[in-house]
mmCIF file of the C-alpha atoms, coordinates in Angstrom:
data_MODEL
# 
_entry.id   MODEL 
# 
loop_
_atom_site.group_PDB 
_atom_site.id 
_atom_site.type_symbol 
_atom_site.label_atom_id 
_atom_site.label_alt_id 
_atom_site.label_comp_id 
_atom_site.label_asym_id 
_atom_site.label_entity_id 
_atom_site.label_seq_id 
_atom_site.pdbx_PDB_ins_code 
_atom_site.Cartn_x 
_atom_site.Cartn_y 
_atom_site.Cartn_z 
_atom_site.occupancy 
_atom_site.B_iso_or_equiv 
_atom_site.pdbx_formal_charge 
_atom_site.auth_seq_id 
_atom_site.auth_comp_id 
_atom_site.auth_asym_id 
_atom_site.auth_atom_id 
_atom_site.pdbx_PDB_model_num 
ATOM 1  C CA . UNK A 1 1  ? 5.221   8.850  1.272   1.00 0.00 ? 1  UNK A CA 1 
ATOM 2  C CA . UNK A 1 2  ? 8.190   7.384  3.112   1.00 0.00 ? 2  UNK A CA 1 
ATOM 3  C CA . UNK A 1 3  ? 7.179   3.716  2.785   1.00 0.00 ? 3  UNK A CA 1 
ATOM 4  C CA . UNK A 1 4  ? 5.028   0.915  3.792   1.00 0.00 ? 4  UNK A CA 1 
ATOM 5  C CA . UNK A 1 5  ? 6.274   1.034  7.349   1.00 0.00 ? 5  UNK A CA 1 
ATOM 6  C CA . UNK A 1 6  ? 4.576   4.402  7.836   1.00 0.00 ? 6  UNK A CA 1 
ATOM 7  C CA . UNK A 1 7  ? 1.392   3.060  6.334   1.00 0.00 ? 7  UNK A CA 1 
ATOM 8  C CA . UNK A 1 8  ? 1.562   -0.154 8.431   1.00 0.00 ? 8  UNK A CA 1 
ATOM 9  C CA . UNK A 1 9  ? 2.052   1.872  11.664  1.00 0.00 ? 9  UNK A CA 1 
ATOM 10 C CA . UNK A 1 10 ? -0.869  4.210  10.609  1.00 0.00 ? 10 UNK A CA 1 
ATOM 11 C CA . UNK A 1 11 ? -3.066  1.122  10.016  1.00 0.00 ? 11 UNK A CA 1 
ATOM 12 C CA . UNK A 1 12 ? -2.178  -0.363 13.322  1.00 0.00 ? 12 UNK A CA 1 
ATOM 13 C CA . UNK A 1 13 ? -2.924  2.934  15.158  1.00 0.00 ? 13 UNK A CA 1 
ATOM 14 C CA . UNK A 1 14 ? -6.178  3.379  13.269  1.00 0.00 ? 14 UNK A CA 1 
ATOM 15 C CA . UNK A 1 15 ? -7.375  -0.140 14.087  1.00 0.00 ? 15 UNK A CA 1 
ATOM 16 C CA . UNK A 1 16 ? -6.625  0.386  17.819  1.00 0.00 ? 16 UNK A CA 1 
ATOM 17 C CA . UNK A 1 17 ? -8.234  3.735  17.819  1.00 0.00 ? 17 UNK A CA 1 
ATOM 18 C CA . UNK A 1 18 ? -11.402 2.507  16.086  1.00 0.00 ? 18 UNK A CA 1 
ATOM 19 C CA . UNK A 1 19 ? -11.618 -0.506 18.414  1.00 0.00 ? 19 UNK A CA 1 
ATOM 20 C CA . UNK A 1 20 ? -11.378 1.657  21.526  1.00 0.00 ? 20 UNK A CA 1 
ATOM 21 C CA . UNK A 1 21 ? -13.940 4.317  20.344  1.00 0.00 ? 21 UNK A CA 1 
ATOM 22 C CA . UNK A 1 22 ? -16.749 4.150  22.935  1.00 0.00 ? 22 UNK A CA 1 
ATOM 23 C CA . UNK A 1 23 ? -19.394 6.192  21.195  1.00 0.00 ? 23 UNK A CA 1 
ATOM 24 C CA . UNK A 1 24 ? -20.546 7.274  17.795  1.00 0.00 ? 24 UNK A CA 1 
ATOM 25 C CA . UNK A 1 25 ? -19.090 10.763 18.444  1.00 0.00 ? 25 UNK A CA 1 
ATOM 26 C CA . UNK A 1 26 ? -15.709 9.290  19.380  1.00 0.00 ? 26 UNK A CA 1 
ATOM 27 C CA . UNK A 1 27 ? -15.803 7.161  16.298  1.00 0.00 ? 27 UNK A CA 1 
ATOM 28 C CA . UNK A 1 28 ? -16.549 10.072 14.066  1.00 0.00 ? 28 UNK A CA 1 
ATOM 29 C CA . UNK A 1 29 ? -13.495 11.855 15.636  1.00 0.00 ? 29 UNK A CA 1 
ATOM 30 C CA . UNK A 1 30 ? -11.300 8.781  14.996  1.00 0.00 ? 30 UNK A CA 1 
ATOM 31 C CA . UNK A 1 31 ? -12.457 8.601  11.355  1.00 0.00 ? 31 UNK A CA 1 
ATOM 32 C CA . UNK A 1 32 ? -11.597 12.297 10.860  1.00 0.00 ? 32 UNK A CA 1 
ATOM 33 C CA . UNK A 1 33 ? -8.286  11.921 12.454  1.00 0.00 ? 33 UNK A CA 1 
ATOM 34 C CA . UNK A 1 34 ? -7.234  9.278  9.994   1.00 0.00 ? 34 UNK A CA 1 
ATOM 35 C CA . UNK A 1 35 ? -9.329  10.022 6.882   1.00 0.00 ? 35 UNK A CA 1 
ATOM 36 C CA . UNK A 1 36 ? -10.180 13.682 7.107   1.00 0.00 ? 36 UNK A CA 1 
ATOM 37 C CA . UNK A 1 37 ? -8.529  16.411 4.896   1.00 0.00 ? 37 UNK A CA 1 
ATOM 38 C CA . UNK A 1 38 ? -5.926  16.976 7.546   1.00 0.00 ? 38 UNK A CA 1 
ATOM 39 C CA . UNK A 1 39 ? -5.881  13.374 8.695   1.00 0.00 ? 39 UNK A CA 1 
ATOM 40 C CA . UNK A 1 40 ? -2.981  11.028 9.020   1.00 0.00 ? 40 UNK A CA 1 
ATOM 41 C CA . UNK A 1 41 ? -3.576  9.334  5.732   1.00 0.00 ? 41 UNK A CA 1 
ATOM 42 C CA . UNK A 1 42 ? -3.720  12.658 3.926   1.00 0.00 ? 42 UNK A CA 1 
ATOM 43 C CA . UNK A 1 43 ? -0.415  13.713 5.495   1.00 0.00 ? 43 UNK A CA 1 
ATOM 44 C CA . UNK A 1 44 ? 1.281   10.593 4.147   1.00 0.00 ? 44 UNK A CA 1 
ATOM 45 C CA . UNK A 1 45 ? -0.162  11.211 0.706   1.00 0.00 ? 45 UNK A CA 1 
ATOM 46 C CA . UNK A 1 46 ? 1.083   14.730 0.467   1.00 0.00 ? 46 UNK A CA 1 
ATOM 47 C CA . UNK A 1 47 ? 4.554   13.503 -0.509  1.00 0.00 ? 47 UNK A CA 1 
ATOM 48 C CA . UNK A 1 48 ? 3.236   11.142 -3.238  1.00 0.00 ? 48 UNK A CA 1 
ATOM 49 C CA . UNK A 1 49 ? 3.937   13.641 -6.028  1.00 0.00 ? 49 UNK A CA 1 
ATOM 50 C CA . UNK A 1 50 ? 7.583   13.514 -5.360  1.00 0.00 ? 50 UNK A CA 1 
ATOM 51 C CA . UNK A 1 51 ? 7.763   9.771  -6.100  1.00 0.00 ? 51 UNK A CA 1 
ATOM 52 C CA . UNK A 1 52 ? 8.608   8.200  -9.418  1.00 0.00 ? 52 UNK A CA 1 
ATOM 53 C CA . UNK A 1 53 ? 5.547   7.217  -11.565 1.00 0.00 ? 53 UNK A CA 1 
ATOM 54 C CA . UNK A 1 54 ? 6.101   3.580  -10.681 1.00 0.00 ? 54 UNK A CA 1 
ATOM 55 C CA . UNK A 1 55 ? 6.334   4.370  -6.894  1.00 0.00 ? 55 UNK A CA 1 
ATOM 56 C CA . UNK A 1 56 ? 3.338   6.722  -7.181  1.00 0.00 ? 56 UNK A CA 1 
ATOM 57 C CA . UNK A 1 57 ? 1.128   3.972  -8.466  1.00 0.00 ? 57 UNK A CA 1 
ATOM 58 C CA . UNK A 1 58 ? 2.102   1.516  -5.769  1.00 0.00 ? 58 UNK A CA 1 
ATOM 59 C CA . UNK A 1 59 ? 1.889   4.183  -3.110  1.00 0.00 ? 59 UNK A CA 1 
ATOM 60 C CA . UNK A 1 60 ? -1.583  5.228  -4.350  1.00 0.00 ? 60 UNK A CA 1 
ATOM 61 C CA . UNK A 1 61 ? -2.839  1.725  -4.454  1.00 0.00 ? 61 UNK A CA 1 
ATOM 62 C CA . UNK A 1 62 ? -1.565  1.035  -0.880  1.00 0.00 ? 62 UNK A CA 1 
ATOM 63 C CA . UNK A 1 63 ? -3.193  4.238  0.346   1.00 0.00 ? 63 UNK A CA 1 
ATOM 64 C CA . UNK A 1 64 ? -6.533  3.380  -1.257  1.00 0.00 ? 64 UNK A CA 1 
ATOM 65 C CA . UNK A 1 65 ? -6.440  -0.016 0.362   1.00 0.00 ? 65 UNK A CA 1 
ATOM 66 C CA . UNK A 1 66 ? -5.534  1.519  3.756   1.00 0.00 ? 66 UNK A CA 1 
ATOM 67 C CA . UNK A 1 67 ? -8.517  3.926  3.360   1.00 0.00 ? 67 UNK A CA 1 
ATOM 68 C CA . UNK A 1 68 ? -10.882 0.958  2.475   1.00 0.00 ? 68 UNK A CA 1 
ATOM 69 C CA . UNK A 1 69 ? -9.703  -0.947 5.527   1.00 0.00 ? 69 UNK A CA 1 
ATOM 70 C CA . UNK A 1 70 ? -10.141 1.947  7.870   1.00 0.00 ? 70 UNK A CA 1 
ATOM 71 C CA . UNK A 1 71 ? -13.615 2.597  6.467   1.00 0.00 ? 71 UNK A CA 1 
ATOM 72 C CA . UNK A 1 72 ? -14.565 -1.090 6.998   1.00 0.00 ? 72 UNK A CA 1 
ATOM 73 C CA . UNK A 1 73 ? -13.367 -0.921 10.607  1.00 0.00 ? 73 UNK A CA 1 
ATOM 74 C CA . UNK A 1 74 ? -15.332 2.245  11.252  1.00 0.00 ? 74 UNK A CA 1 
ATOM 75 C CA . UNK A 1 75 ? -18.486 0.805  9.766   1.00 0.00 ? 75 UNK A CA 1 
ATOM 76 C CA . UNK A 1 76 ? -18.160 -2.432 11.768  1.00 0.00 ? 76 UNK A CA 1 
ATOM 77 C CA . UNK A 1 77 ? -17.507 -0.558 15.039  1.00 0.00 ? 77 UNK A CA 1 
ATOM 78 C CA . UNK A 1 78 ? -20.478 1.800  14.373  1.00 0.00 ? 78 UNK A CA 1 
ATOM 79 C CA . UNK A 1 79 ? -22.691 -1.285 13.972  1.00 0.00 ? 79 UNK A CA 1 
ATOM 80 C CA . UNK A 1 80 ? -21.378 -2.745 17.220  1.00 0.00 ? 80 UNK A CA 1 
ATOM 81 C CA . UNK A 1 81 ? -22.109 0.527  19.067  1.00 0.00 ? 81 UNK A CA 1 
ATOM 82 C CA . UNK A 1 82 ? -25.536 0.784  17.633  1.00 0.00 ? 82 UNK A CA 1 
ATOM 83 C CA . UNK A 1 83 ? -26.306 -2.808 18.487  1.00 0.00 ? 83 UNK A CA 1 
ATOM 84 C CA . UNK A 1 84 ? -25.006 -2.297 22.113  1.00 0.00 ? 84 UNK A CA 1 
ATOM 85 C CA . UNK A 1 85 ? -27.139 0.793  22.453  1.00 0.00 ? 85 UNK A CA 1 
ATOM 86 C CA . UNK A 1 86 ? -30.254 -1.093 21.233  1.00 0.00 ? 86 UNK A CA 1 
ATOM 87 C CA . UNK A 1 87 ? -29.563 -4.021 23.542  1.00 0.00 ? 87 UNK A CA 1 
ATOM 88 C CA . UNK A 1 88 ? -29.166 -1.659 26.485  1.00 0.00 ? 88 UNK A CA 1 
ATOM 89 C CA . UNK A 1 89 ? -32.387 0.134  25.643  1.00 0.00 ? 89 UNK A CA 1 
ATOM 90 C CA . UNK A 1 90 ? -34.308 -3.141 25.317  1.00 0.00 ? 90 UNK A CA 1 
ATOM 91 C CA . UNK A 1 91 ? -32.719 -4.361 28.629  1.00 0.00 ? 91 UNK A CA 1 
ATOM 92 C CA . UNK A 1 92 ? -33.840 -1.120 30.385  1.00 0.00 ? 92 UNK A CA 1 
ATOM 93 C CA . UNK A 1 93 ? -37.343 -1.628 29.305  1.00 0.00 ? 93 UNK A CA 1 
ATOM 94 C CA . UNK A 1 94 ? -37.225 -5.295 30.413  1.00 0.00 ? 94 UNK A CA 1 
ATOM 95 C CA . UNK A 1 95 ? -37.817 -6.743 26.858  1.00 0.00 ? 95 UNK A CA 1 
# 
């Protein structure tokens, strides 16, 4: 892992991508892009084994925190999208 700058940039990109996802399908794709097996976070973690034990611990903790934050953003956005769909459905029915 080449440092916290890479992780910070990844988090910023993930936050923007999650916020701009306009559907559940788009959100699923964004999640996979960042957290999937071939995702951006996984790419950063591939180099963790080359770090010293002290650095490895810090890098692992930072990566886990990044994953947690991205998961939270995805869950919150999914709720927003579902709420919007429900509101639209009720409005269509005149309720």
